[in-house]
Amino acid sequence: MAEDKEAAPRTEKVLRIQRVFINLLDTYSSGNIGKFLASSVVGASLEEVAEEEEDEDENKPPAPEATLARQKEGTFQIVGTLSKPENIQLDFATETYKNISRGDLLMRLLECDTIIYNITESPQQVEEAIWAVTALNEEISRFGKRKVFILLSTVMTWARSKPLDPEDSEIPFTEEDYRRRKNHPNFLDHINAEKTVLKFGKNTKMFATYVVAAGLQYGMEGGILHTFFKLAWLGEVPALPVFGDGTNVIPTIHVLDLAGVMQNIIDHVPKHHYLVAVDESAHTLEDLVKFISRSTGPGKIQKVPKENAFLIKELTQDSIDHLLVNLRMEALFVKENFNIRWVAQTGFVENINNILKEYKQSRGLLPIKICILGPPAVGKSSIAEELSKHYRLHHIKMKDMIAEAITKLEAIVALKERSEEEEDEEEEEEENVEDAQELLDAIKDSMEQNAGKLEDQYVIRFVKEKLKSMPCRNQGYILDGFPKTYDQAKDLFNQEDEEEEDEIRGKTFPVDKLILPEFVCGLDASDEFLKDRVINLPESIVAGTHYTQDRFLRALSNYRGINTEDETVYNYFDEIEIHPIYIDVGKFEDAQNRLAIKQLIREIGEPRNYGLTDEEKAELQQKAAEVRLAKEAAEEAEREQKEAAETAERMACWEEWNKQLEEVKREERELLEARSTPLRNYLITHVMPTLVQGLNECCKVRPDDPVDFLAEYLFKNNPETQ
C-alpha cells in the first residue's frame, strides 16, 4: 500500500508541466541542457528503458514545433536568463530574462518547480547562485509545493583531493567521498557554493537541494574541446598540442548525458544530495587530443610545455585548469540508480565518430565540394580562385597537385637514408618507402614514354588521394578543370571493383560519396570569344603558358573533340543526379568574370565554415571604417573644392561686373562732359560776367528784395540791349 501511495504522485507528475529555471541559457552547457529538457517528458526517467530503445538516438533536440506540441503532453517548460542582452529569444525556452533585477529574478524563481544554476562556464555566476539558494531558503514559507535546487558544479572542486589509497592512485573517487574533496585553488568559490547549497537542503519536503560535480563536458558544439576541434578542422597546424606530458586523467561527460542526469534528479528527487556526473572512461589528455587529431586533423600530436596553453586565446584559465587536472572519478550512484539513455557512456574516445558528426552538424561545418569545367581560356582558374577565397576551400590545380604528389613521394623515398636502428623501429614506414619508390619509378617511366605527360591512372590516383585528404574532407575543395572526359569522371568518382565490372555493367555504379562534388559548374563560350580573349591577353601572361596561339588552338580543338554532343563529361554527372550549373561566360562581357562568380555564389549558397575570427572581424571593421572615412574625406574635399570653385567664379563675376560698371560710369561722365561744354562756354561768355556784376552790386546795396533788385539790374545792364 505504501508503494502504491508513492507511485500516485509520480503519475500526477507526468501529467503536469514542470517549470524549470536555468541560468545563462545562451551558453554551451546550459543551452544544451535546456534543449534536452524541453524535449523530455516529465517523469520519463522513472520508466524502464527497453533495450531496443536504448540504441535509438532520442537525445537530439527537436524542432521548435515539436517542442511546443510536446509541452501539452507534459514536457518541461524552460525559462532562464541570458548571458548577452542582445541575444534573441531561444526556440526551446518559454521565457528568457535580460537585465533583470534581483527582486524580479526572485519572483521568477518562485514561479518555478526546479532551479538549475550552472556555475561551470561562468565563475561570475557563483555569487548569484549563492544568493539565489539563500533567498529561496528564506521564502520556504511561501512555497505551495516542493522546489528542487540543483547546483551544477565541476570536478575541479576535487582536483587536490588526496588518493584514497596512497599505494594505488588508480582507485576512483565516488559520491561517498565528497566530504574528503579538496578543491583546486582557482575553484575556492565553487566549493563554497557547494557547501552553501548542501546546507540549505535539510528541509527536503519543501526545498530539496543538490550538487552535481560534472566532468569536462564535450559533445554537440564542443565545449572546452572545441579549441582542439577547430585547430584540427582548419588544418593550419602540423600537429595538435598536448600540454605537458599528457598522462593526466580527465573526468569527462557528454553534455547530453549530463542533461540526462539533471532529468533524473528532477524526476527521482533522490536522497543522496551530492552526485558525481562522469562517464565510464579514464582518458588522458593525450588520448583526447590524439583521437581528435586522427579523426579530423593532421593525425599527429606534439607535446608542448604547459605554459603554451596560455598562448591560445580561446582557452580561459578555467579551461586550462580542466585540461591539466589529474583525477579519477566514478559516478557510482548515477550508474546504479538513474535511468539514463546514454549518448557516450563509454567515453569520448570510443564515441569519437558520433561526437565529431554532431559537432560538425551543430556548427554547420559541412564541406563544399565544387568541380569547375570548361574549355581553355574560359576563366576556370580565375573563378575558382575567387570562389576558394570566398568559401575558404582548397583550390586544386592539376599541375601543382601532380608536382606536390611527386615531391611527397620523393621525400618518402629519401627516408631510406635513415639509420638501420630507426628502420627496425618503424617497419610500417619502411613498407611505405618501398611502395613510394615503386610508384615513383612507374611515374618516371610513364612520363618518359608519353613526352612528359602523365597517364590517367596516375593522375586519377593523385586526385583521389588529394580529395580524400583531411583538409579537403573538412573544408571541401574546388577541382579546377578535371575530369575532362566521361571515362576520367567514372574512374575518379566510382567505387567499382575490376572483378565486378562485368557483372554490374549497364547498371549505375556506386559512387564514392566522400569525394563526390556537390556542385558542378560548366563554363562555356564561343570559339570566337575565347580566341579574342586570348589575343587581348598581355604578353607577360601569355609567355610560358598554353595560351600561345598554336597551343591554345590545339587545346581548344582537343576539348571540342572529346566533348561532343553525344558524350561529354557532363553526362556522367547528370547520370548520378548532380546536374551541372551551365554559364555562358561570353554573354556577360565581363573580363574579370564578376557576374559569373556572383551567379555561382547564389547557386552554391552561404559558406559552411567557422566564419571570421574576432581578429578578422576587427580587421574588416577597421578596413570598412578606413574606407568610410576615406569616402567621407573625399566627399568633403570634393564639396570644399566645389564651394571654392563656386566662390572663385562668383568673385570673378563680381570683379567683371565692377569693371563693366566703372566703364559705364566713365562713359557717362565723358558723354556728360561732352554735352555740357557748349552750355558752359555760353554761360561763361554771355551770362556769368553780367550775373557776377549784379551779385556784387547787390552785396553793396543790400536791398530789401535782392531777387527783384538782381532781376532789374540784369534787365538794365543786358549787353545786347545796350
XYZ file of C-alpha atoms in Angstrom:
722
model
C 0.000 0.000 0.000
C 2.803 2.382 0.842
C 4.395 1.749 -2.538
C 1.072 2.498 -4.249
C 0.822 5.784 -2.388
C 4.337 6.736 -3.505
C 3.559 5.840 -7.115
C 0.476 8.072 -7.256
C 2.288 11.427 -7.016
C 4.770 10.265 -9.666
C 1.933 9.594 -12.065
C 0.477 13.016 -11.388
C 3.909 14.499 -12.016
C 3.918 13.101 -15.527
C 0.561 14.658 -16.330
C 1.507 18.217 -15.446
C 4.084 20.607 -16.819
C 7.119 21.379 -14.689
C 8.671 24.812 -14.941
C 12.483 24.715 -14.858
C 14.769 27.726 -14.475
C 18.284 27.522 -15.935
C 20.733 30.400 -15.827
C 22.585 31.582 -18.951
C 20.508 29.655 -21.481
C 22.537 31.043 -24.377
C 25.774 29.333 -23.284
C 27.050 25.930 -24.359
C 26.275 23.804 -21.310
C 23.049 25.458 -20.107
C 21.731 25.721 -23.661
C 22.115 22.013 -24.378
C 20.637 21.038 -21.026
C 17.693 23.344 -21.722
C 17.115 21.879 -25.185
C 17.272 18.343 -23.794
C 14.774 19.007 -21.010
C 12.457 20.938 -23.341
C 12.127 17.791 -25.440
C 11.784 15.414 -22.467
C 8.550 14.319 -20.805
C 8.274 14.863 -17.067
C 8.689 11.543 -15.273
C 10.009 9.692 -18.320
C 13.150 8.602 -16.485
C 11.019 6.808 -13.902
C 10.051 4.254 -16.538
C 12.318 1.372 -17.518
C 14.096 1.826 -20.830
C 13.661 -1.081 -23.212
C 16.883 -2.421 -24.699
C 15.825 -1.667 -28.257
C 15.028 1.924 -27.264
C 18.479 2.459 -25.814
C 20.004 2.245 -29.266
C 17.734 4.919 -30.691
C 19.007 8.456 -30.881
C 16.403 10.245 -28.811
C 18.684 12.902 -27.432
C 18.711 15.187 -30.443
C 16.888 18.443 -29.736
C 13.598 18.505 -31.646
C 12.282 21.235 -33.863
C 10.526 24.161 -32.115
C 7.154 22.925 -33.399
C 7.758 19.519 -31.845
C 8.746 21.174 -28.589
C 5.541 23.202 -28.453
C 3.462 20.127 -29.263
C 5.107 18.088 -26.528
C 4.504 20.735 -23.882
C 0.856 19.725 -23.986
C 1.905 16.159 -23.182
C 3.751 17.169 -20.018
C 7.214 18.355 -21.007
C 9.448 20.676 -19.041
C 8.887 24.391 -19.535
C 12.292 26.065 -19.735
C 12.858 29.633 -18.565
C 16.083 31.402 -17.735
C 18.483 34.280 -18.033
C 20.780 35.184 -20.924
C 24.479 35.992 -20.797
C 24.166 38.633 -23.532
C 21.193 41.020 -23.507
C 21.303 41.386 -27.293
C 20.642 37.670 -27.857
C 17.260 36.805 -29.325
C 14.539 34.588 -27.900
C 15.555 30.914 -27.877
C 13.225 28.455 -29.591
C 13.253 25.902 -26.787
C 12.679 28.424 -23.985
C 9.241 29.603 -22.867
C 10.656 32.800 -21.353
C 14.064 34.467 -21.184
C 15.098 37.343 -18.930
C 17.514 40.148 -19.794
C 18.996 42.717 -17.393
C 16.608 41.637 -14.641
C 16.931 42.935 -11.077
C 17.460 40.600 -8.125
C 13.961 41.306 -6.814
C 12.304 40.459 -10.139
C 14.564 37.429 -10.555
C 13.489 36.077 -7.170
C 9.837 36.382 -8.226
C 10.612 34.367 -11.380
C 12.426 31.712 -9.344
C 9.447 31.346 -7.021
C 7.283 30.556 -10.062
C 9.479 27.561 -10.967
C 9.417 23.975 -9.711
C 13.115 23.372 -10.327
C 16.018 25.819 -10.345
C 19.276 24.800 -12.018
C 22.266 27.073 -11.510
C 25.179 26.236 -13.784
C 28.499 27.614 -12.498
C 30.768 25.544 -14.773
C 31.086 28.123 -17.535
C 30.929 31.491 -15.793
C 32.656 31.945 -12.404
C 30.708 35.206 -12.040
C 27.538 33.120 -11.601
C 28.810 31.600 -8.334
C 27.804 34.649 -6.293
C 24.372 34.764 -7.944
C 23.835 31.047 -7.269
C 24.628 31.528 -3.565
C 22.245 34.498 -3.439
C 19.501 32.507 -5.203
C 19.615 29.477 -2.893
C 19.795 31.729 0.174
C 16.876 33.891 -0.970
C 14.761 30.845 -1.812
C 15.517 29.274 1.557
C 14.187 32.404 3.243
C 10.959 32.120 1.230
C 10.171 28.469 2.126
C 7.066 29.563 3.984
C 5.649 30.891 0.719
C 6.220 27.622 -1.196
C 2.979 25.999 -2.277
C 4.826 22.799 -3.164
C 8.326 21.391 -3.021
C 11.018 23.057 -5.061
C 14.268 21.482 -6.218
C 17.517 23.471 -6.442
C 20.388 21.913 -8.422
C 23.858 23.460 -8.425
C 25.788 22.263 -11.467
C 29.399 22.431 -10.327
C 32.640 20.902 -11.551
C 35.013 18.116 -10.550
C 37.649 20.830 -10.110
C 36.416 21.059 -6.517
C 38.046 17.589 -6.147
C 41.258 18.436 -8.027
C 43.600 18.414 -4.998
C 41.986 15.517 -3.136
C 44.407 13.035 -1.634
C 44.263 9.480 -3.092
C 42.042 7.024 -1.241
C 44.941 4.571 -1.180
C 48.429 6.140 -1.309
C 49.782 2.911 -2.810
C 47.127 2.689 -5.527
C 46.357 6.028 -7.138
C 44.035 4.433 -9.696
C 41.193 3.895 -7.212
C 38.498 6.372 -8.299
C 36.602 8.765 -6.061
C 32.821 8.326 -5.758
C 29.974 10.405 -4.344
C 30.532 8.839 -0.916
C 33.907 10.573 -0.670
C 32.611 14.112 -1.183
C 33.493 15.166 2.387
C 37.161 14.412 1.625
C 37.311 16.556 -1.509
C 39.940 19.284 -1.817
C 39.446 21.999 -4.396
C 41.787 23.475 -6.949
C 42.989 26.911 -5.720
C 41.146 28.654 -8.558
C 37.846 26.999 -7.588
C 37.530 28.074 -3.953
C 34.297 29.981 -4.689
C 32.837 26.879 -6.334
C 33.370 24.637 -3.303
C 31.971 27.327 -1.005
C 28.872 27.455 -3.207
C 28.566 23.664 -2.981
C 28.707 23.784 0.821
C 26.103 26.549 0.958
C 23.696 24.650 -1.293
C 24.050 21.418 0.710
C 23.491 23.336 3.951
C 20.074 24.604 2.816
C 18.785 21.215 1.694
C 17.796 19.813 5.064
C 14.062 20.519 4.679
C 13.666 18.088 1.772
C 9.866 18.079 1.939
C 9.692 21.685 0.752
C 13.190 22.555 -0.542
C 15.496 19.810 -1.843
C 18.976 20.943 -2.874
C 21.555 19.018 -4.903
C 25.117 19.489 -6.065
C 26.315 17.810 -9.258
C 30.078 17.699 -9.850
C 30.376 17.328 -13.605
C 33.411 16.223 -15.555
C 34.810 18.083 -18.538
C 31.838 18.471 -20.851
C 32.045 17.545 -24.538
C 29.643 16.855 -27.389
C 27.367 18.922 -29.615
C 29.172 22.176 -30.485
C 32.265 21.295 -28.494
C 32.736 22.854 -25.055
C 36.340 23.181 -23.904
C 37.499 20.666 -26.537
C 36.134 22.971 -29.244
C 39.568 24.628 -29.411
C 41.205 21.336 -30.448
C 38.398 20.501 -32.873
C 38.811 23.887 -34.532
C 42.595 23.604 -34.791
C 42.207 20.141 -36.319
C 39.407 21.124 -38.709
C 41.194 24.206 -40.026
C 44.362 22.189 -40.652
C 46.613 25.188 -40.052
C 48.994 23.377 -37.669
C 51.079 20.253 -38.436
C 50.207 18.686 -35.070
C 47.746 19.352 -32.257
C 49.351 20.480 -28.989
C 49.294 18.354 -25.843
C 50.131 20.440 -22.792
C 52.655 18.763 -20.542
C 53.254 15.021 -20.758
C 49.524 14.393 -21.408
C 49.281 11.482 -18.969
C 46.822 13.248 -16.648
C 43.402 11.542 -16.457
C 40.483 13.907 -17.117
C 36.963 13.008 -15.922
C 34.571 13.705 -18.796
C 30.886 13.522 -19.676
C 28.815 14.172 -22.789
C 26.707 17.292 -22.284
C 23.508 15.416 -23.185
C 24.317 12.683 -20.687
C 24.764 15.444 -18.119
C 21.319 16.729 -19.117
C 20.028 13.192 -18.535
C 21.435 13.305 -15.001
C 19.540 16.572 -14.430
C 16.330 14.991 -15.715
C 16.741 12.030 -13.363
C 17.338 14.267 -10.346
C 14.149 16.205 -11.104
C 12.129 13.018 -11.592
C 13.588 10.874 -8.793
C 14.388 13.559 -6.174
C 16.994 11.168 -4.657
C 18.017 11.069 -1.024
C 21.667 11.433 -1.934
C 22.342 15.174 -2.325
C 25.893 15.180 -3.722
C 26.284 13.493 -7.122
C 29.163 12.958 -9.499
C 28.390 13.116 -13.219
C 31.114 11.479 -15.325
C 31.187 8.746 -17.959
C 32.937 5.392 -17.528
C 36.159 6.384 -19.254
C 39.544 7.228 -17.778
C 41.059 9.010 -20.754
C 44.183 11.116 -20.557
C 44.659 14.480 -22.213
C 46.881 12.758 -24.764
C 44.092 10.276 -25.587
C 41.545 13.053 -26.176
C 43.817 15.185 -28.367
C 45.220 12.199 -30.268
C 41.803 10.955 -31.342
C 40.653 14.429 -32.339
C 43.772 14.752 -34.468
C 43.272 11.340 -36.066
C 39.577 11.843 -36.750
C 39.564 15.305 -38.274
C 43.066 16.761 -38.162
C 46.657 16.185 -39.223
C 46.817 12.857 -37.360
C 49.726 13.953 -35.200
C 50.180 15.453 -31.746
C 53.023 17.440 -30.253
C 53.795 17.669 -26.554
C 54.487 21.252 -25.524
C 55.105 22.926 -22.149
C 52.002 23.561 -20.068
C 52.668 27.293 -20.255
C 51.981 27.202 -24.001
C 48.291 26.738 -23.216
C 48.135 30.424 -22.296
C 49.188 31.348 -25.842
C 45.859 30.082 -27.203
C 43.384 32.945 -26.888
C 40.294 30.717 -26.865
C 41.430 28.904 -23.697
C 40.492 30.632 -20.448
C 42.149 29.973 -17.115
C 39.246 27.697 -16.109
C 39.564 25.731 -19.356
C 43.296 25.233 -18.873
C 42.734 24.049 -15.294
C 40.221 21.462 -16.549
C 42.649 20.219 -19.213
C 45.514 19.826 -16.744
C 43.603 18.130 -13.907
C 44.623 14.591 -12.974
C 41.664 12.899 -11.318
C 39.921 9.525 -11.429
C 36.223 9.545 -10.591
C 33.314 7.143 -10.845
C 29.621 8.108 -10.908
C 28.563 5.130 -8.831
C 25.222 6.463 -7.618
C 24.219 7.719 -11.093
C 25.103 4.386 -12.682
C 23.239 2.271 -10.132
C 20.138 4.382 -9.501
C 19.442 6.558 -12.529
C 17.706 5.635 -15.764
C 19.726 7.419 -18.488
C 19.696 6.900 -22.225
C 23.438 7.328 -22.566
C 24.903 9.036 -25.610
C 28.520 8.268 -24.722
C 28.599 6.109 -21.612
C 31.918 4.519 -22.562
C 33.571 7.882 -23.087
C 34.945 10.273 -25.652
C 37.406 8.049 -27.498
C 35.005 5.164 -28.085
C 32.356 7.538 -29.482
C 34.598 9.946 -31.389
C 32.860 9.410 -34.751
C 29.401 10.278 -33.418
C 30.809 13.170 -31.401
C 32.584 14.548 -34.455
C 29.428 14.182 -36.554
C 27.229 16.079 -34.091
C 29.961 18.694 -33.655
C 30.053 19.428 -37.368
C 26.265 19.443 -37.638
C 25.865 21.747 -34.630
C 28.315 24.271 -36.076
C 27.301 23.830 -39.704
C 30.797 22.671 -40.671
C 29.919 20.887 -43.883
C 32.362 20.659 -46.798
C 31.570 22.423 -50.058
C 32.865 20.369 -52.984
C 32.918 22.056 -56.387
C 34.099 20.940 -59.803
C 34.657 23.665 -62.436
C 34.914 22.550 -66.058
C 35.099 24.242 -69.413
C 37.268 24.995 -72.464
C 40.675 26.688 -72.190
C 40.672 30.482 -71.523
C 37.048 30.428 -70.357
C 38.110 31.624 -66.883
C 38.078 28.410 -64.814
C 41.133 29.207 -62.695
C 40.265 32.850 -62.018
C 36.714 31.946 -60.980
C 37.964 29.012 -58.887
C 40.455 31.305 -57.166
C 37.754 33.810 -56.184
C 35.398 31.064 -55.005
C 38.149 29.440 -52.946
C 38.751 32.780 -51.183
C 35.032 33.354 -50.588
C 34.307 29.855 -49.255
C 37.814 29.132 -47.865
C 38.183 25.993 -49.935
C 41.233 24.199 -51.281
C 41.879 25.145 -54.914
C 43.166 22.007 -56.637
C 45.180 22.873 -59.747
C 46.227 19.794 -61.643
C 49.784 20.886 -62.406
C 50.516 21.947 -58.832
C 48.804 18.886 -57.384
C 50.849 16.456 -59.509
C 54.091 18.259 -58.641
C 53.165 18.168 -54.955
C 52.390 14.433 -55.090
C 55.696 13.610 -56.816
C 57.612 15.777 -54.329
C 55.920 13.944 -51.480
C 56.905 10.573 -52.958
C 60.490 11.728 -53.342
C 60.519 12.873 -49.714
C 59.278 9.452 -48.562
C 61.923 7.697 -50.667
C 64.584 9.933 -49.125
C 63.811 8.310 -45.766
C 65.861 5.301 -46.922
C 68.909 7.131 -45.664
C 67.805 6.690 -42.068
C 69.864 4.571 -39.743
C 69.193 0.841 -39.511
C 68.078 1.266 -35.916
C 65.298 3.633 -36.931
C 64.249 1.295 -39.729
C 63.877 -1.593 -37.288
C 61.646 0.524 -35.076
C 59.363 1.628 -37.903
C 58.737 -1.334 -40.183
C 55.476 0.161 -41.432
C 57.252 3.268 -42.715
C 59.810 1.018 -44.430
C 56.992 -0.626 -46.390
C 55.697 2.834 -47.329
C 59.148 3.732 -48.630
C 59.216 0.656 -50.869
C 55.732 1.394 -52.228
C 56.666 5.017 -52.858
C 59.849 4.014 -54.682
C 57.939 1.588 -56.898
C 55.271 4.178 -57.722
C 57.857 6.884 -58.382
C 59.732 4.654 -60.829
C 56.484 3.824 -62.652
C 55.619 7.533 -62.915
C 59.016 8.421 -64.372
C 58.730 5.621 -66.942
C 55.242 6.793 -67.888
C 56.353 10.400 -68.361
C 59.326 9.341 -70.468
C 57.122 7.254 -72.756
C 54.440 9.974 -73.124
C 56.590 13.024 -73.828
C 56.388 14.347 -70.277
C 52.688 13.686 -69.796
C 51.356 11.508 -67.002
C 48.945 8.673 -67.707
C 45.365 8.997 -66.487
C 45.699 6.163 -63.970
C 48.373 8.060 -62.037
C 46.620 11.426 -62.327
C 43.378 9.915 -61.030
C 45.247 8.216 -58.204
C 46.802 11.508 -57.122
C 43.482 13.359 -57.391
C 41.721 10.722 -55.291
C 44.393 10.946 -52.602
C 44.085 14.727 -52.587
C 40.280 14.693 -52.353
C 40.439 12.145 -49.530
C 42.954 14.201 -47.563
C 41.658 15.566 -44.275
C 41.688 19.262 -45.318
C 39.510 18.524 -48.364
C 37.201 16.316 -46.289
C 36.839 19.088 -43.703
C 36.506 22.317 -45.691
C 35.894 20.999 -49.198
C 37.616 21.674 -52.487
C 37.394 23.284 -55.916
C 38.612 20.895 -58.606
C 39.907 23.059 -61.445
C 39.462 21.646 -64.967
C 39.334 17.944 -64.118
C 37.956 15.430 -65.034
C 37.922 16.288 -68.720
C 36.187 13.189 -70.083
C 33.356 10.852 -69.154
C 35.790 7.974 -68.542
C 38.012 10.081 -66.289
C 34.990 11.118 -64.204
C 33.842 7.497 -63.913
C 37.291 6.269 -62.862
C 37.692 9.095 -60.368
C 34.343 9.047 -58.574
C 33.083 5.451 -58.949
C 33.778 2.743 -56.379
C 33.621 -0.230 -58.721
C 35.998 -3.180 -58.419
C 37.581 -4.576 -61.544
C 36.355 -8.096 -60.722
C 32.754 -6.916 -60.523
C 32.892 -4.681 -63.593
C 31.364 -7.256 -65.941
C 28.596 -8.145 -63.516
C 27.395 -4.586 -62.950
C 27.936 -3.245 -66.453
C 24.891 -1.360 -67.581
C 23.854 -0.572 -64.032
C 24.506 2.608 -62.045
C 27.923 2.342 -60.442
C 28.204 3.061 -56.715
C 29.906 6.412 -56.279
C 32.390 7.457 -53.640
C 30.308 9.999 -51.726
C 33.313 11.023 -49.670
C 34.932 12.767 -52.650
C 31.968 13.306 -54.977
C 31.412 17.004 -55.829
C 28.244 18.670 -54.660
C 28.279 21.328 -57.374
C 29.492 21.029 -60.962
C 29.921 24.261 -62.888
C 30.070 24.092 -66.666
C 31.604 27.260 -68.138
C 31.453 27.812 -71.873
C 31.760 30.462 -74.578
C 32.006 30.601 -78.365
C 35.344 29.851 -80.001
C 35.468 33.404 -81.385
C 35.017 34.862 -77.889
C 37.775 32.641 -76.470
C 40.158 33.487 -79.327
C 39.560 37.224 -78.855
C 40.144 36.877 -75.118
C 43.485 35.119 -75.644
C 44.567 37.611 -78.331
C 43.927 40.514 -75.947
C 45.900 38.950 -73.096
C 49.131 40.777 -72.150
C 52.325 39.182 -73.442
C 53.624 38.787 -69.869
C 50.678 36.490 -69.050
C 50.807 34.509 -72.288
C 54.524 33.722 -72.087
C 55.214 30.182 -70.897
C 51.546 29.110 -70.860
C 49.286 27.153 -73.205
C 47.752 30.453 -74.294
C 50.240 30.861 -77.135
C 48.393 30.803 -80.452
C 49.327 27.297 -81.615
C 48.991 25.624 -78.226
C 45.709 27.357 -77.442
C 44.085 26.425 -80.748
C 45.258 22.838 -80.333
C 43.924 22.684 -76.729
C 40.588 24.185 -77.790
C 40.286 21.725 -80.671
C 41.059 18.800 -78.324
C 38.415 19.987 -75.838
C 35.741 20.270 -78.523
C 36.743 16.874 -79.877
C 36.367 14.968 -76.591
C 33.166 16.801 -75.616
C 30.774 16.136 -78.445
C 27.013 16.376 -78.223
C 26.751 12.596 -77.841
C 29.122 12.223 -74.904
C 30.565 14.807 -72.557
C 31.888 14.774 -69.036
C 28.633 16.453 -68.010
C 26.703 13.315 -68.982
C 28.360 11.449 -66.127
C 27.186 13.967 -63.532
C 23.685 14.015 -64.991
C 23.547 10.237 -64.640
C 24.341 10.414 -60.920
C 21.824 13.245 -60.372
C 24.365 16.044 -59.989
C 23.089 18.443 -62.618
C 25.731 20.958 -63.722
C 25.277 24.719 -63.486
C 25.816 25.983 -67.034
C 27.136 29.523 -67.511
C 27.834 31.151 -70.876
C 30.698 33.475 -69.990
C 30.547 35.164 -73.405
C 27.147 36.713 -72.669
C 28.380 38.668 -69.661
C 31.063 40.695 -71.492
C 32.973 40.842 -68.210
C 36.707 40.262 -68.417
C 37.003 39.637 -64.642
C 34.038 37.193 -64.632
C 32.467 39.054 -61.707
C 28.917 38.352 -62.872
C 29.633 34.641 -63.330
C 31.137 34.488 -59.823
C 28.065 36.200 -58.324
C 25.766 33.744 -60.080
C 27.745 30.769 -58.748
C 27.713 32.165 -55.199
C 23.934 32.480 -55.414
C 23.663 28.873 -56.596
C 26.085 27.448 -54.006
C 24.796 29.431 -51.031
C 26.397 30.606 -47.811
C 29.822 29.427 -46.582
C 29.832 26.430 -44.217
C 32.873 27.116 -42.097
C 33.686 28.805 -38.812
C 33.327 32.228 -40.371
C 35.585 35.077 -39.438
C 37.641 35.076 -36.259
C 37.418 38.001 -33.853
C 40.709 39.334 -35.227
C 39.473 39.065 -38.818
C 36.193 40.739 -37.890
C 38.107 43.559 -36.208
C 40.357 43.877 -39.259
C 37.360 44.004 -41.608
C 35.654 46.559 -39.386
C 38.829 48.631 -39.365
C 39.110 48.430 -43.148
C 35.429 49.330 -43.507
C 35.956 52.276 -41.162
C 39.008 53.370 -43.154
C 37.072 53.103 -46.406
C 34.174 55.034 -44.889
C 36.497 57.751 -43.555
C 38.329 57.927 -46.872
C 34.998 58.226 -48.680
C 33.804 60.917 -46.292
C 37.127 62.764 -46.637
C 36.905 62.544 -50.421
C 33.323 63.809 -50.362
C 34.313 66.638 -48.006
C 37.276 67.559 -50.202
C 35.044 67.444 -53.269
C 32.465 69.631 -51.541
C 35.114 72.124 -50.410
C 36.614 72.156 -53.902
C 33.194 72.744 -55.392
C 32.482 75.546 -52.942
C 35.889 77.093 -53.636
C 35.248 76.908 -57.371
C 31.823 78.484 -56.951
C 33.294 81.219 -54.721
C 36.061 81.910 -57.220
C 33.525 82.002 -60.015
C 31.354 84.427 -58.042
C 34.371 86.673 -57.285
C 35.394 86.639 -60.920
C 31.874 87.570 -61.964
C 31.773 90.314 -59.306
C 35.073 91.771 -60.495
C 33.898 91.640 -64.116
C 30.670 93.354 -63.180
C 32.522 96.096 -61.255
C 34.806 96.659 -64.237
C 31.840 96.959 -66.538
C 30.103 99.319 -64.076
C 33.161 101.572 -63.861
C 33.392 101.613 -67.641
C 29.749 102.614 -67.932
C 30.223 105.373 -65.371
C 33.305 106.662 -67.210
C 31.484 106.687 -70.497
C 28.566 108.511 -68.903
C 30.913 111.130 -67.453
C 32.634 111.652 -70.758
C 29.315 111.906 -72.540
C 28.011 114.363 -69.934
C 31.151 116.469 -70.213
C 30.963 116.405 -73.981
C 27.375 117.535 -73.911
C 27.888 120.278 -71.211
C 30.877 122.089 -72.831
C 28.867 124.370 -75.265
C 26.455 125.319 -72.498
C 29.299 126.105 -70.139
C 31.055 128.213 -72.756
C 27.804 130.067 -73.453
C 27.220 130.791 -69.770
C 30.810 131.932 -69.204
C 30.674 134.223 -72.230
C 27.198 135.744 -72.057
C 25.730 135.165 -68.586
C 28.382 134.922 -65.927
C 30.029 138.402 -66.337
C 26.764 140.350 -66.007
C 25.466 137.995 -63.307
C 28.665 138.361 -61.217
C 28.491 142.160 -61.518
C 24.820 142.105 -60.431
C 25.631 139.962 -57.427
C 28.485 142.261 -56.418
C 26.215 145.298 -56.743
C 23.512 143.554 -54.740
C 26.009 142.928 -51.972
C 26.978 146.561 -51.894
C 23.430 147.986 -51.838
C 21.812 145.270 -49.778
C 18.264 145.951 -50.937
C 15.155 144.671 -49.132
C 14.263 142.475 -52.116
C 17.572 141.211 -53.536
C 15.910 138.990 -56.144
C 13.891 141.869 -57.584
C 16.948 144.059 -57.408
C 19.073 141.487 -59.265
C 16.400 140.962 -61.919
C 16.077 144.706 -62.523
C 19.872 145.037 -62.622
C 20.233 142.313 -65.230
C 17.449 143.813 -67.319
C 19.058 147.286 -67.277
C 22.589 146.069 -67.899
C 21.846 143.395 -70.578
C 24.723 143.756 -73.077
C 22.516 143.060 -76.035
C 20.035 145.839 -75.233
C 22.843 148.273 -74.681
